[in-house]
Amino acid sequence: MGRKLDWDHLRSFEAVARLGGLTAASKSLGVAQSTVSRHLAALERIAGSPLLLRETPLRLTERGALLLA
């Protein structure tokens, strides 16, 4: 089965990267935090590696920074 890139996944990733967290991103996008989390997980499966370091504060991995750029 092929991997399908979804614009909602990218939108969630951009919001998390810009706002610094899943909660702020979910509020900004008007969706549940679990939705943003699922979008990120799907995008990371497609990328084949983590895009974010889930720590405080949240940081982008090298691959995440490349995707954001």
C-alpha atoms as a PDB file:
ATOM      1  CA  MET A   1       0.000   0.000   0.000  1.00  0.00           C
ATOM      2  CA  GLY A   2       1.385   3.431  -0.947  1.00  0.00           C
ATOM      3  CA  ARG A   3       1.918   6.241   1.459  1.00  0.00           C
ATOM      4  CA  LYS A   4      -0.473   9.138   1.074  1.00  0.00           C
ATOM      5  CA  LEU A   5       0.625  12.610   2.096  1.00  0.00           C
ATOM      6  CA  ASP A   6      -2.267  14.591   3.532  1.00  0.00           C
ATOM      7  CA  TRP A   7      -2.267  18.387   3.656  1.00  0.00           C
ATOM      8  CA  ASP A   8      -3.901  18.233   7.098  1.00  0.00           C
ATOM      9  CA  HIS A   9      -0.841  16.356   8.365  1.00  0.00           C
ATOM     10  CA  LEU A  10       1.443  19.100   7.070  1.00  0.00           C
ATOM     11  CA  ARG A  11      -0.825  21.814   8.464  1.00  0.00           C
ATOM     12  CA  SER A  12      -0.712  20.185  11.906  1.00  0.00           C
ATOM     13  CA  PHE A  13       3.072  19.807  11.742  1.00  0.00           C
ATOM     14  CA  GLU A  14       3.528  23.458  10.775  1.00  0.00           C
ATOM     15  CA  ALA A  15       1.254  24.613  13.594  1.00  0.00           C
ATOM     16  CA  VAL A  16       3.102  22.501  16.180  1.00  0.00           C
ATOM     17  CA  ALA A  17       6.472  23.764  14.941  1.00  0.00           C
ATOM     18  CA  ARG A  18       5.307  27.391  14.899  1.00  0.00           C
ATOM     19  CA  LEU A  19       3.433  27.360  18.202  1.00  0.00           C
ATOM     20  CA  GLY A  20       5.708  24.996  20.113  1.00  0.00           C
ATOM     21  CA  GLY A  21       3.235  22.377  21.246  1.00  0.00           C
ATOM     22  CA  LEU A  22       0.350  20.094  20.425  1.00  0.00           C
ATOM     23  CA  THR A  23      -2.156  21.871  22.663  1.00  0.00           C
ATOM     24  CA  ALA A  24      -1.520  25.302  21.162  1.00  0.00           C
ATOM     25  CA  ALA A  25      -1.577  23.824  17.651  1.00  0.00           C
ATOM     26  CA  SER A  26      -4.859  22.002  18.255  1.00  0.00           C
ATOM     27  CA  LYS A  27      -6.497  25.185  19.575  1.00  0.00           C
ATOM     28  CA  SER A  28      -5.187  27.180  16.629  1.00  0.00           C
ATOM     29  CA  LEU A  29      -6.473  24.620  14.129  1.00  0.00           C
ATOM     30  CA  GLY A  30      -9.777  24.042  15.929  1.00  0.00           C
ATOM     31  CA  VAL A  31      -9.254  20.297  16.297  1.00  0.00           C
ATOM     32  CA  ALA A  32      -8.647  17.912  19.190  1.00  0.00           C
ATOM     33  CA  GLN A  33      -5.108  17.427  20.466  1.00  0.00           C
ATOM     34  CA  SER A  34      -5.430  13.719  19.637  1.00  0.00           C
ATOM     35  CA  THR A  35      -6.081  14.666  15.997  1.00  0.00           C
ATOM     36  CA  VAL A  36      -2.869  16.689  15.840  1.00  0.00           C
ATOM     37  CA  SER A  37      -1.009  13.800  17.466  1.00  0.00           C
ATOM     38  CA  ARG A  38      -2.390  11.328  14.900  1.00  0.00           C
ATOM     39  CA  HIS A  39      -1.452  13.689  12.053  1.00  0.00           C
ATOM     40  CA  LEU A  40       2.114  13.929  13.347  1.00  0.00           C
ATOM     41  CA  ALA A  41       2.380  10.160  13.778  1.00  0.00           C
ATOM     42  CA  ALA A  42       1.171   9.601  10.211  1.00  0.00           C
ATOM     43  CA  LEU A  43       3.595  12.172   8.830  1.00  0.00           C
ATOM     44  CA  GLU A  44       6.475  10.595  10.752  1.00  0.00           C
ATOM     45  CA  ARG A  45       5.563   7.154   9.355  1.00  0.00           C
ATOM     46  CA  ILE A  46       5.717   8.603   5.845  1.00  0.00           C
ATOM     47  CA  ALA A  47       9.017  10.385   6.616  1.00  0.00           C
ATOM     48  CA  GLY A  48      10.444   7.222   8.135  1.00  0.00           C
ATOM     49  CA  SER A  49      11.809   9.050  11.164  1.00  0.00           C
ATOM     50  CA  PRO A  50      10.785  11.390  13.979  1.00  0.00           C
ATOM     51  CA  LEU A  51      10.208  15.018  13.025  1.00  0.00           C
ATOM     52  CA  LEU A  52       9.904  16.332  16.573  1.00  0.00           C
ATOM     53  CA  LEU A  53      11.682  15.696  19.838  1.00  0.00           C
ATOM     54  CA  ARG A  54       8.884  15.380  22.382  1.00  0.00           C
ATOM     55  CA  GLU A  55      10.524  17.220  25.220  1.00  0.00           C
ATOM     56  CA  THR A  56       9.993  20.546  26.913  1.00  0.00           C
ATOM     57  CA  PRO A  57      10.355  22.734  25.035  1.00  0.00           C
ATOM     58  CA  LEU A  58       9.425  20.791  21.919  1.00  0.00           C
ATOM     59  CA  ARG A  59      12.178  20.789  19.285  1.00  0.00           C
ATOM     60  CA  LEU A  60      12.402  19.834  15.638  1.00  0.00           C
ATOM     61  CA  THR A  61      14.723  17.055  14.552  1.00  0.00           C
ATOM     62  CA  GLU A  62      17.042  17.755  11.649  1.00  0.00           C
ATOM     63  CA  ARG A  63      14.547  16.110   9.318  1.00  0.00           C
ATOM     64  CA  GLY A  64      11.704  18.122  10.857  1.00  0.00           C
ATOM     65  CA  ALA A  65      13.610  21.359  10.296  1.00  0.00           C
ATOM     66  CA  LEU A  66      14.157  20.406   6.653  1.00  0.00           C
ATOM     67  CA  LEU A  67      10.466  19.654   6.188  1.00  0.00           C
ATOM     68  CA  LEU A  68       9.464  22.946   7.786  1.00  0.00           C
ATOM     69  CA  ALA A  69      11.831  24.860   5.514  1.00  0.00           C
END
